[in-house]
XYZ file of C-alpha atoms in Angstrom:
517
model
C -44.828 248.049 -56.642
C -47.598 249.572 -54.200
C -46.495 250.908 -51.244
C -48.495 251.547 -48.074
C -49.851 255.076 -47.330
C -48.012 256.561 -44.988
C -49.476 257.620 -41.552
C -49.794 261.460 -41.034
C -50.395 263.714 -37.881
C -53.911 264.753 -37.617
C -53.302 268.246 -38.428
C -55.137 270.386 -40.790
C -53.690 271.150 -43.433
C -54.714 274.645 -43.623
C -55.008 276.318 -40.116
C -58.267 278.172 -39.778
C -57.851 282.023 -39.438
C -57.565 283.805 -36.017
C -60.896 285.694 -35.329
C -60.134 289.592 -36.077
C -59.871 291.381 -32.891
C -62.651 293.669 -31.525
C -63.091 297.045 -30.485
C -65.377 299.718 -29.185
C -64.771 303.377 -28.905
C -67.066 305.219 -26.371
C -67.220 308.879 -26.627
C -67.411 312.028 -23.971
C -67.184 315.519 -25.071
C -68.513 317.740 -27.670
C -68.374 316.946 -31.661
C -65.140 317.227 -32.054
C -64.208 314.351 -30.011
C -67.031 312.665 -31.903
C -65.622 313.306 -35.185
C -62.163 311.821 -33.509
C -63.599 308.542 -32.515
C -64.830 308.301 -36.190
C -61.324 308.602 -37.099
C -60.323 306.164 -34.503
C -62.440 303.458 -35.834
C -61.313 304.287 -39.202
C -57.845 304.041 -37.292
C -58.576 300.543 -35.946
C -60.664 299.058 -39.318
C -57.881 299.770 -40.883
C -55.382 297.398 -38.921
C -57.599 294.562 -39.062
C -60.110 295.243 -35.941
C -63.886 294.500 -36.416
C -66.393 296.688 -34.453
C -67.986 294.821 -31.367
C -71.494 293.865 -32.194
C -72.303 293.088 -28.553
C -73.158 289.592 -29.183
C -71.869 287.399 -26.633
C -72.699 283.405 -26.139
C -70.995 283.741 -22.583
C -69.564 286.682 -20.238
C -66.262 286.802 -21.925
C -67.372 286.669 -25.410
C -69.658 289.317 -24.189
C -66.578 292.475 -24.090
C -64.593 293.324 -26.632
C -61.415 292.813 -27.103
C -60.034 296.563 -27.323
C -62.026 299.132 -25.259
C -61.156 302.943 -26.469
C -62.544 305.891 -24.228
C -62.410 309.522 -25.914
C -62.710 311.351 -22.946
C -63.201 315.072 -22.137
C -61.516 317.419 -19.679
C -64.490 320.418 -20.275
C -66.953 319.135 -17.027
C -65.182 318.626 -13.291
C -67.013 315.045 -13.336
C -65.309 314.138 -16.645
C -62.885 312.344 -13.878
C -65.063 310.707 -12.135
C -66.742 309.267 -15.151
C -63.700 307.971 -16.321
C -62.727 306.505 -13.797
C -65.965 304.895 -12.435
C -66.298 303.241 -16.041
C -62.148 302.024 -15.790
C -62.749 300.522 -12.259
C -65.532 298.767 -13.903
C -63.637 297.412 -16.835
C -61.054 296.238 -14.156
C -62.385 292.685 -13.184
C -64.035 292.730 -16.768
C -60.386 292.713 -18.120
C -59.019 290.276 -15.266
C -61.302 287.749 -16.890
C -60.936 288.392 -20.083
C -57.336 287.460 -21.195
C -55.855 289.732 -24.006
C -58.388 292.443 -23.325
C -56.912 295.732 -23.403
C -57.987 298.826 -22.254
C -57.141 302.976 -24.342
C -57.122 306.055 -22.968
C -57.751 309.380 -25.352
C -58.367 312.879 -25.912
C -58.889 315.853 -23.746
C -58.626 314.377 -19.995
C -55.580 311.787 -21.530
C -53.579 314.640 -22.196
C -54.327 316.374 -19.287
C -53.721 313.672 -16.748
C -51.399 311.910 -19.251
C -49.290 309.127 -17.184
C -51.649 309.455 -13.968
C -54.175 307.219 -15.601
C -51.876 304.339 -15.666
C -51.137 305.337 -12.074
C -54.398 305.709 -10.825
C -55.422 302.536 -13.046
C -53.161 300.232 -13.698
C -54.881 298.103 -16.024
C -55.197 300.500 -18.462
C -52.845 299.576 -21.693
C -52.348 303.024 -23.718
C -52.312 306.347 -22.813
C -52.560 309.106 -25.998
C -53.291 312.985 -26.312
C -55.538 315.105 -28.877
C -52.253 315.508 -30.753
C -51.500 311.757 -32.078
C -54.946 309.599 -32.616
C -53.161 308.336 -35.265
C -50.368 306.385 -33.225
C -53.522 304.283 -31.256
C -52.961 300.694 -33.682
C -49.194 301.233 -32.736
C -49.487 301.686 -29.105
C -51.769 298.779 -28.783
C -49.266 296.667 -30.190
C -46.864 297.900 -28.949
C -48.268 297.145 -25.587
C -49.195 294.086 -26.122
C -45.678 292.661 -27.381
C -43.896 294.521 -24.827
C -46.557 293.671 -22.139
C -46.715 297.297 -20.335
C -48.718 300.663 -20.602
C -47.659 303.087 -22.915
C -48.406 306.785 -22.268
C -47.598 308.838 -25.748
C -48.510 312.524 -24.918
C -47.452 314.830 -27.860
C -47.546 318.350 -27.172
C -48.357 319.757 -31.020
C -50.223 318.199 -33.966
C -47.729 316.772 -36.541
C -50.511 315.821 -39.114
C -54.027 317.033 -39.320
C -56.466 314.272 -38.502
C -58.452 314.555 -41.465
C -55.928 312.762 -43.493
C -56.612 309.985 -40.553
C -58.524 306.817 -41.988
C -62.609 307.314 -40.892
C -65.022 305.343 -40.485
C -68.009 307.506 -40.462
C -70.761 306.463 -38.483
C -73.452 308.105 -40.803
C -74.543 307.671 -44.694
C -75.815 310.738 -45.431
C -74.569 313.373 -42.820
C -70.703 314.051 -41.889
C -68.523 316.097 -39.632
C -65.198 318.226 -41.738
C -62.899 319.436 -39.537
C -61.449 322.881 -40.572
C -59.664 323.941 -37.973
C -58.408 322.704 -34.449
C -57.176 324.110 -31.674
C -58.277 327.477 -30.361
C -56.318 330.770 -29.672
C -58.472 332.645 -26.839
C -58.233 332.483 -23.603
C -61.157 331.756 -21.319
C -60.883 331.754 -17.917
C -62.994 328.856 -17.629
C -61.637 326.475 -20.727
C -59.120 323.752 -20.273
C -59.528 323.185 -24.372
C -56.716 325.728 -25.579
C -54.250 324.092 -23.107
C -55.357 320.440 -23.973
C -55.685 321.329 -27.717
C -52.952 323.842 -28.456
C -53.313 326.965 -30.956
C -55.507 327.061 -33.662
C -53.999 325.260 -36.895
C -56.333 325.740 -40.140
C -56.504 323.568 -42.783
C -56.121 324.705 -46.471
C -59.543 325.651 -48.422
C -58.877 323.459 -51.061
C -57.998 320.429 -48.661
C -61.604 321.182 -46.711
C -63.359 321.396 -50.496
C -62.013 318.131 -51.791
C -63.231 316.500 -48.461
C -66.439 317.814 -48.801
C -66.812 316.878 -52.774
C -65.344 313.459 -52.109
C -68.214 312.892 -49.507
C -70.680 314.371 -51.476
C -69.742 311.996 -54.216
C -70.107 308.898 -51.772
C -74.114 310.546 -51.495
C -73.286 312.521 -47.994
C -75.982 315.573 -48.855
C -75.107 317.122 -45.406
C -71.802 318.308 -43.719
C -71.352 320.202 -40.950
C -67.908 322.576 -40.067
C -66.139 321.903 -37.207
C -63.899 324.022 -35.217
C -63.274 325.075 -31.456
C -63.591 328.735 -33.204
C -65.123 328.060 -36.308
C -65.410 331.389 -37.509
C -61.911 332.546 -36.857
C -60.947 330.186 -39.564
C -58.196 331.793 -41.611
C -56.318 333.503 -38.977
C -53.421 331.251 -39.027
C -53.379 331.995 -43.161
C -54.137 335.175 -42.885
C -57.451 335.866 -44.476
C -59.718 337.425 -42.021
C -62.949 336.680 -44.266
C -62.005 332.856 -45.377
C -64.711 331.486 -43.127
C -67.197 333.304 -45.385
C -65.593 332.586 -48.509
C -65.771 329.021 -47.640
C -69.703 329.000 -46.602
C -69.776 330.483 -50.277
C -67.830 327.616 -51.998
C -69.351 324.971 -50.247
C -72.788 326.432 -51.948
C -70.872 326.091 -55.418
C -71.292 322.091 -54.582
C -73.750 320.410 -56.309
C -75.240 317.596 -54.625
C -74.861 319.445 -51.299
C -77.791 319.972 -49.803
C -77.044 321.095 -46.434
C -74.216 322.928 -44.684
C -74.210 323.909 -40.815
C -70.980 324.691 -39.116
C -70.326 324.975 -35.283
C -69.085 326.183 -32.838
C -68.175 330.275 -33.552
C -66.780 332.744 -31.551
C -69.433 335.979 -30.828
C -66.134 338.233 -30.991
C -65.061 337.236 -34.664
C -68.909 336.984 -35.873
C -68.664 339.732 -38.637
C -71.147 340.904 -41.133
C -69.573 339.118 -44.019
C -70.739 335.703 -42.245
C -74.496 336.432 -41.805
C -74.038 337.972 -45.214
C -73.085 334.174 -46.858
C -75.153 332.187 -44.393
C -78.315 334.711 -46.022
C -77.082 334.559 -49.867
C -75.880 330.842 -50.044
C -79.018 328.423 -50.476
C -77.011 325.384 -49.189
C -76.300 327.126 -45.910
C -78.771 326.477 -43.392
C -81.037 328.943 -41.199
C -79.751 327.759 -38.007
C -76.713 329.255 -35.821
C -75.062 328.090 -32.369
C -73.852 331.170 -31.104
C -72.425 330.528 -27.383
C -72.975 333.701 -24.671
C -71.838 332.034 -21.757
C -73.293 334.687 -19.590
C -75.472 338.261 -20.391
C -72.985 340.530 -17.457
C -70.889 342.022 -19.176
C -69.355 342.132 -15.350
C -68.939 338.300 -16.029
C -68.067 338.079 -19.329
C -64.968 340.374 -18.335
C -63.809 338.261 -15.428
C -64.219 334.809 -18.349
C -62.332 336.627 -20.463
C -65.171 337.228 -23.207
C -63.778 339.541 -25.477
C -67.525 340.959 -26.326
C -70.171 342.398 -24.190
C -74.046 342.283 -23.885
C -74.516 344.871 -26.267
C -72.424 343.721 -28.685
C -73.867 339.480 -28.804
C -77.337 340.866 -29.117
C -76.573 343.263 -32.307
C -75.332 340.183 -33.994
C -78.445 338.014 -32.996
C -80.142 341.075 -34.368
C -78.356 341.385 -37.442
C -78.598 337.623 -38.268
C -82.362 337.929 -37.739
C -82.600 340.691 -39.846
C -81.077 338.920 -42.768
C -82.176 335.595 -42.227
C -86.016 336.194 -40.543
C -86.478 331.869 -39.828
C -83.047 331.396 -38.854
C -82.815 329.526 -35.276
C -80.898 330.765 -32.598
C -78.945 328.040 -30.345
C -76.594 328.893 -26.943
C -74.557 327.623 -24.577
C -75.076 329.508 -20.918
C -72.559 328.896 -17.919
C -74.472 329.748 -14.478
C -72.577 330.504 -10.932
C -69.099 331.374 -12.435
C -66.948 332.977 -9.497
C -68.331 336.524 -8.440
C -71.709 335.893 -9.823
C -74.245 337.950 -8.351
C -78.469 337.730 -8.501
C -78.073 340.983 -10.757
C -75.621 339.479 -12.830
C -77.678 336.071 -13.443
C -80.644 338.725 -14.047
C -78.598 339.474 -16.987
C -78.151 336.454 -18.530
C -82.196 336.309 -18.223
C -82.914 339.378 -19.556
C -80.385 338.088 -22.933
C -82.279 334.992 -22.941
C -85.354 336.504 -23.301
C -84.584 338.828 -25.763
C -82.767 336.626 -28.004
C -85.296 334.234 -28.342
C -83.218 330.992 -28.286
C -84.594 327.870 -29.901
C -82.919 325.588 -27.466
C -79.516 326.508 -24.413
C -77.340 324.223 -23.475
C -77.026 324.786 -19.930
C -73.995 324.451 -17.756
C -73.589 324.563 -13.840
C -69.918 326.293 -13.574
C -67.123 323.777 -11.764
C -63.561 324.382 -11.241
C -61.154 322.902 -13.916
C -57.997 322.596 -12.126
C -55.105 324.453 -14.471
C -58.135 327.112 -15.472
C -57.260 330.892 -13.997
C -61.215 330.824 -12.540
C -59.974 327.533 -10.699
C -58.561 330.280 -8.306
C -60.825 333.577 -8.421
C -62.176 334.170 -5.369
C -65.874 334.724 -4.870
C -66.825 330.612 -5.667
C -70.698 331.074 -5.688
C -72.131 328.574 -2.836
C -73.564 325.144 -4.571
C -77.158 325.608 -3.586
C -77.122 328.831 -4.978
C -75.875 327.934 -8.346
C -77.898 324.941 -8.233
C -81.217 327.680 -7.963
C -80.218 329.623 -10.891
C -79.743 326.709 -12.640
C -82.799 325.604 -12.238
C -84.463 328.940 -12.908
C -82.567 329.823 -16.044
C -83.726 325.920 -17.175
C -87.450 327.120 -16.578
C -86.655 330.512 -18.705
C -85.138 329.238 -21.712
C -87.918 326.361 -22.000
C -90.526 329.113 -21.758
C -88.735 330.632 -24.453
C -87.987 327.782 -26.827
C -91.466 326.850 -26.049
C -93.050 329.597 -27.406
C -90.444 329.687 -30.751
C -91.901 326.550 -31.249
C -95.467 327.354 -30.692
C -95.192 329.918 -33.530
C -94.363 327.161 -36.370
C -97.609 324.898 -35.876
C -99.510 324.957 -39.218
C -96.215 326.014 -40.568
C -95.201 322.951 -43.689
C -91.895 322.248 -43.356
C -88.559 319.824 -45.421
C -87.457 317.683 -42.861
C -84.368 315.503 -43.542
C -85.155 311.710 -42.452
C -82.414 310.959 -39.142
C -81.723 307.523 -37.784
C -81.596 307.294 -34.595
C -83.499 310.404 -33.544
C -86.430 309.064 -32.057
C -86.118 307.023 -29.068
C -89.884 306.828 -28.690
C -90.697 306.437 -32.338
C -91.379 302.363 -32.403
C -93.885 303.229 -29.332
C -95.501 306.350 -30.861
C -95.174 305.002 -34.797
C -93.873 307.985 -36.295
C -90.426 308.625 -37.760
C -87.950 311.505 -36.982
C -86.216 314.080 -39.027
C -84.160 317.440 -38.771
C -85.880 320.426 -40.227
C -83.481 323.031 -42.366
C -83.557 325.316 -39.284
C -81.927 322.250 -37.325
C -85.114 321.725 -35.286
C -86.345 317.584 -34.362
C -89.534 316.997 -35.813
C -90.942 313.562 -34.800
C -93.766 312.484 -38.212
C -96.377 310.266 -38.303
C -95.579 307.702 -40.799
C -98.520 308.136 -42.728
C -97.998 307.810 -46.562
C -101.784 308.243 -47.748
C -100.810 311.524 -49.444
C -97.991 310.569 -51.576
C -96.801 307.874 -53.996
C -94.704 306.319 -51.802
C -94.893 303.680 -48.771
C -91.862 304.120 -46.967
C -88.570 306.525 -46.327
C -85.328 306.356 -45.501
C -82.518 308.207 -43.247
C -81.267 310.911 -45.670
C -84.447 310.822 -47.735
C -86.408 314.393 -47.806
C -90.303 314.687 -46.694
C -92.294 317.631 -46.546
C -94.775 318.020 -43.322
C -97.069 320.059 -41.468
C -96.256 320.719 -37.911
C -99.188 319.748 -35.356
C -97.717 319.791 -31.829
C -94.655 321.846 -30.359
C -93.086 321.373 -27.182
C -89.955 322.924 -25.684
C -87.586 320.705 -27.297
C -89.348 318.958 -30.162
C -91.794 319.207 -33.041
C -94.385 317.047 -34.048
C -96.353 316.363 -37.287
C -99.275 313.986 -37.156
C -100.934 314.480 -40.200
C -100.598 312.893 -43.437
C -96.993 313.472 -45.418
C -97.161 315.938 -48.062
C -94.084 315.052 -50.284
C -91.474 312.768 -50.282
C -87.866 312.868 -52.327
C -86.115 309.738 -52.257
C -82.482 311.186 -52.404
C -78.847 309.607 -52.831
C -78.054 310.158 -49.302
C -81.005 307.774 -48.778
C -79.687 305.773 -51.592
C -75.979 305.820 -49.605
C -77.707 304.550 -46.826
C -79.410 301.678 -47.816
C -76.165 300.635 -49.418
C -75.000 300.926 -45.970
C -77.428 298.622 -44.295
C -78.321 296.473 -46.771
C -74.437 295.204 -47.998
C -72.925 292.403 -46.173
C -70.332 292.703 -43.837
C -66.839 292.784 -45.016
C -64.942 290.107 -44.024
C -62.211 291.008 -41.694
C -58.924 290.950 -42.201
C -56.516 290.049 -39.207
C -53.990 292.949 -39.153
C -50.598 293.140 -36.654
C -52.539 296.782 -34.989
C -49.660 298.151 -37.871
C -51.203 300.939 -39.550
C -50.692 300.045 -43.609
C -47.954 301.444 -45.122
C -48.066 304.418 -47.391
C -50.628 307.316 -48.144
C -53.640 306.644 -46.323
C -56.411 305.519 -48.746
C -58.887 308.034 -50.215
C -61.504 309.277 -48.253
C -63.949 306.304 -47.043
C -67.631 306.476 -46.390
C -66.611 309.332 -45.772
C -71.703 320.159 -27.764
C -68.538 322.333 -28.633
C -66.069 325.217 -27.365
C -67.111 328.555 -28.169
């Protein structure tokens, strides 16, 4: 006996997927917040977002679906930056239903629940103390349909052991400390960061080794105070003794730590940055000001005299090394013969490159309230004139190494003329940006890539670049640049759709796996 099929809904059987949420993470600050929005996409990848690619058929589609900002606290228009870029998101979001909005890092957990006040459409407020909690808060707000603000006031675990996603093949960031314990009148970062907490040498080694295994040929150390790495342990010389293991790594290439402290810069530091091959000839060693006047009232626990016998000792041992800075102009009280000072150091120290600073109150900073504020326009002028100085100066550094042949490591992302001018870009040992002609005539090889090694001869200097027009001398295809075209060339992983829950249990082994001072 047949029977007659019987009608069914017109329902699939098998309902398709729901498209992975997106997210972006824009960054403010200095590497260590850059390192931290590594670990919040690791954070996010790892609950089931996909990174926005930006392509959108129509406006909607064109935004994300979860927009993190990192923010910093250092620079007085760190607010208005913020936000300018939140009032813009606000109609963005109105439009966009679902769209939610995170708030991080330094100026979170200084302004912590005034955000939400001041912009209402944000969705989650968290401090430099609990990155990790981000997937939870954005669920969390999102079921419960209100902001959450989650301000811790201490680190309960150290990042690192945060899920990364690293946004380079062949060059990473390893946190070995955080936190700082001085006490600058100018710095909001001790307050916003707490106390120094180190991690344990043989948790920073096994980082490094498990990167280095993944074809990462570069790291670089990271710490408010990099040098005064140990303290919390107790081992006064650990920063050097950890320069000196990370040279016992083979397959590491490169090492470059920032940023140090002038006042805990001893001897046995320029001593392993000389002796350890792996350790590169290059050094960001903040002075902030050359008055020792100055320096006093910024709490500086050196002096003039003191920050140029180590620039002298470090060039004594390591004759190429280059010589980096940070330089704050018109702090409170500043006078002409003060800012003469910092030109005279300047001079003498012969700085590579400065990263220059016009001073501006920090509310909750004791120079906030000094008296003396030095008028705009004049700051403004010295600014301007200690700009024209150090260029001079890193000019003629760079002057010096034309006709000098030099290993460059190949960067992505280096050059943004080098489509228009057809060369490629690299970083030489000494940490110096060296744009090549891509001319392969010389060598048995047709093309590079990022983390691959080439040997040139420089042609051209200017005050903040190299260049090398001539034919390549020498090129070592490397597993960095193997990493990276394993990168690029593998297809994308198809995305999981996660609750925002971070998974449960040990976070998995390591993935793929300017500053205070």
């Amino acid at each position: 006996m047949s029977t007659a099929p019987v009608a069914t809904p017109d329902v699939a059987t098998d309902a398709a997927p729901e498209a992975a949420r997106t997210y972006e993470v824009k960054t403010h600050g200095c590497q260590m917040n850059v390192h931290d929005s590594e670990r919040l996409s690791g954070l996010l990848e790892d609950a089931g977002y996909v990174r926005f690619d930006g392509d959108g058929a129509d406006e909607q589609a064109g935004h994300p679906d979860v927009v993190v900002f990192n923010t910093c606290a250092v620079r007085e228009n760190a607010d208005n930056k913020l936000y300018g870029n939140l009032g813009h998101l606000a109609p963005v979001k109105a439009q966009k239903p679902g769209m939610q909005i995170a708030v991080g890092g330094c100026l979170a957990q200084k302004d912590r629940d005034t955000i939400t006040k001041r912009a209402p459409w944000v969705d989650v407020v968290f401090g430099t103390h609990n990155i990790g909690s981000l997937p939870v808060l954005l669920e969390r707000a999102r079921v419960q349909e209100e902001a959450q603000v989650e301000i811790l006031e201490s680190l309960s675990v150290f990042p690192s052991t945060l899920p990364t996603k690293r946004e380079s093949a062949y060059a990473a960031w390893v946190s070995i400390s955080v936190g700082c314990n001085n006490t600058c009148t100018f710095c909001i970062v001790p307050a916003l960061r707490g106390k120094e907490k180190d991690r344990r040498p043989g948790e920073i080694l096994a980082e490094v080794e498990a990167l280095v295994a993944e074809g990462v040929t570069e790291i670089t150390l990271l710490g408010q105070n990099v040098n005064a790495y140990g303290v919390e342990f107790g081992d006064r010389q650990a920063f050097s003794k950890l320069l000196r293991a990370c040279g016992g790594i083979e397959g590491l290439e490169r090492v470059r730590f920032t940023s140090p402290h002038p006042a805990e810069f001893t001897d046995d530091v320029i001593e392993a940055m000389a002796e350890t091959p792996n350790v590169m000839p290059s050094l960001h060693m903040p002075l902030q000001s050359g008055s020792d006047k100055v320096l006093r009232d910024m709490r500086r626990s050196y002096r003039q005299s003191k920050y140029l016998g180590i620039i002298e000792r470090v060039r004594a041992a390591i004759p190429d090394a280059a010589i980096t800075t940070d330089i704050i102009v018109g702090f409170p009280g500043e006078t002409e013969e003060d800012f003469q000072a910092t030109l005279d150091v300047v001079r003498a120290a012969r700085f590579s490159a400065a990263f220059t600073f016009q001073y501006s109150k920090r509310p909750g900073t004791p120079a906030a309230v000094l008296e003396d504020q030095v008028p705009a326009d004049v700051v403004k002028d010295r600014y301007q004139r200690l700009v024209e100085v150090v260029e001079d100066v890193a000019w003629s550094e760079n002057k010096a190494l034309v006709g000098r042949t030099v290993e460059l490591m190949v960067a992505e992302g280096e050059g943004r003329k080098d489509t228009a001018t057809k060369r490629l870009s690299g970083r030489a040992r000494d940490n110096r940006l060296v744009h090549f002609a891509a001319d392969f005539s010389a060598v048995d090889a047709d093309s590079v890539r990022p983390g691959d090694m080439v040997t040139v001869e420089i042609t051209y200097a200017a005050p903040h670049h190299l260049v090398a027009d001539g034919a390549i001398r020498s090129v070592r295809r490397t597993r960095a640049g193997d990493a990276w075209e394993r990168r690029t060339s593998a297809p994308p992983a198809a995305a999981s759709v996660g609750l925002g829950m971070p998974a449960v249990g040990v976070p998995a082994p390591l993935p793929p796996a300017p500053a205070c001072g």
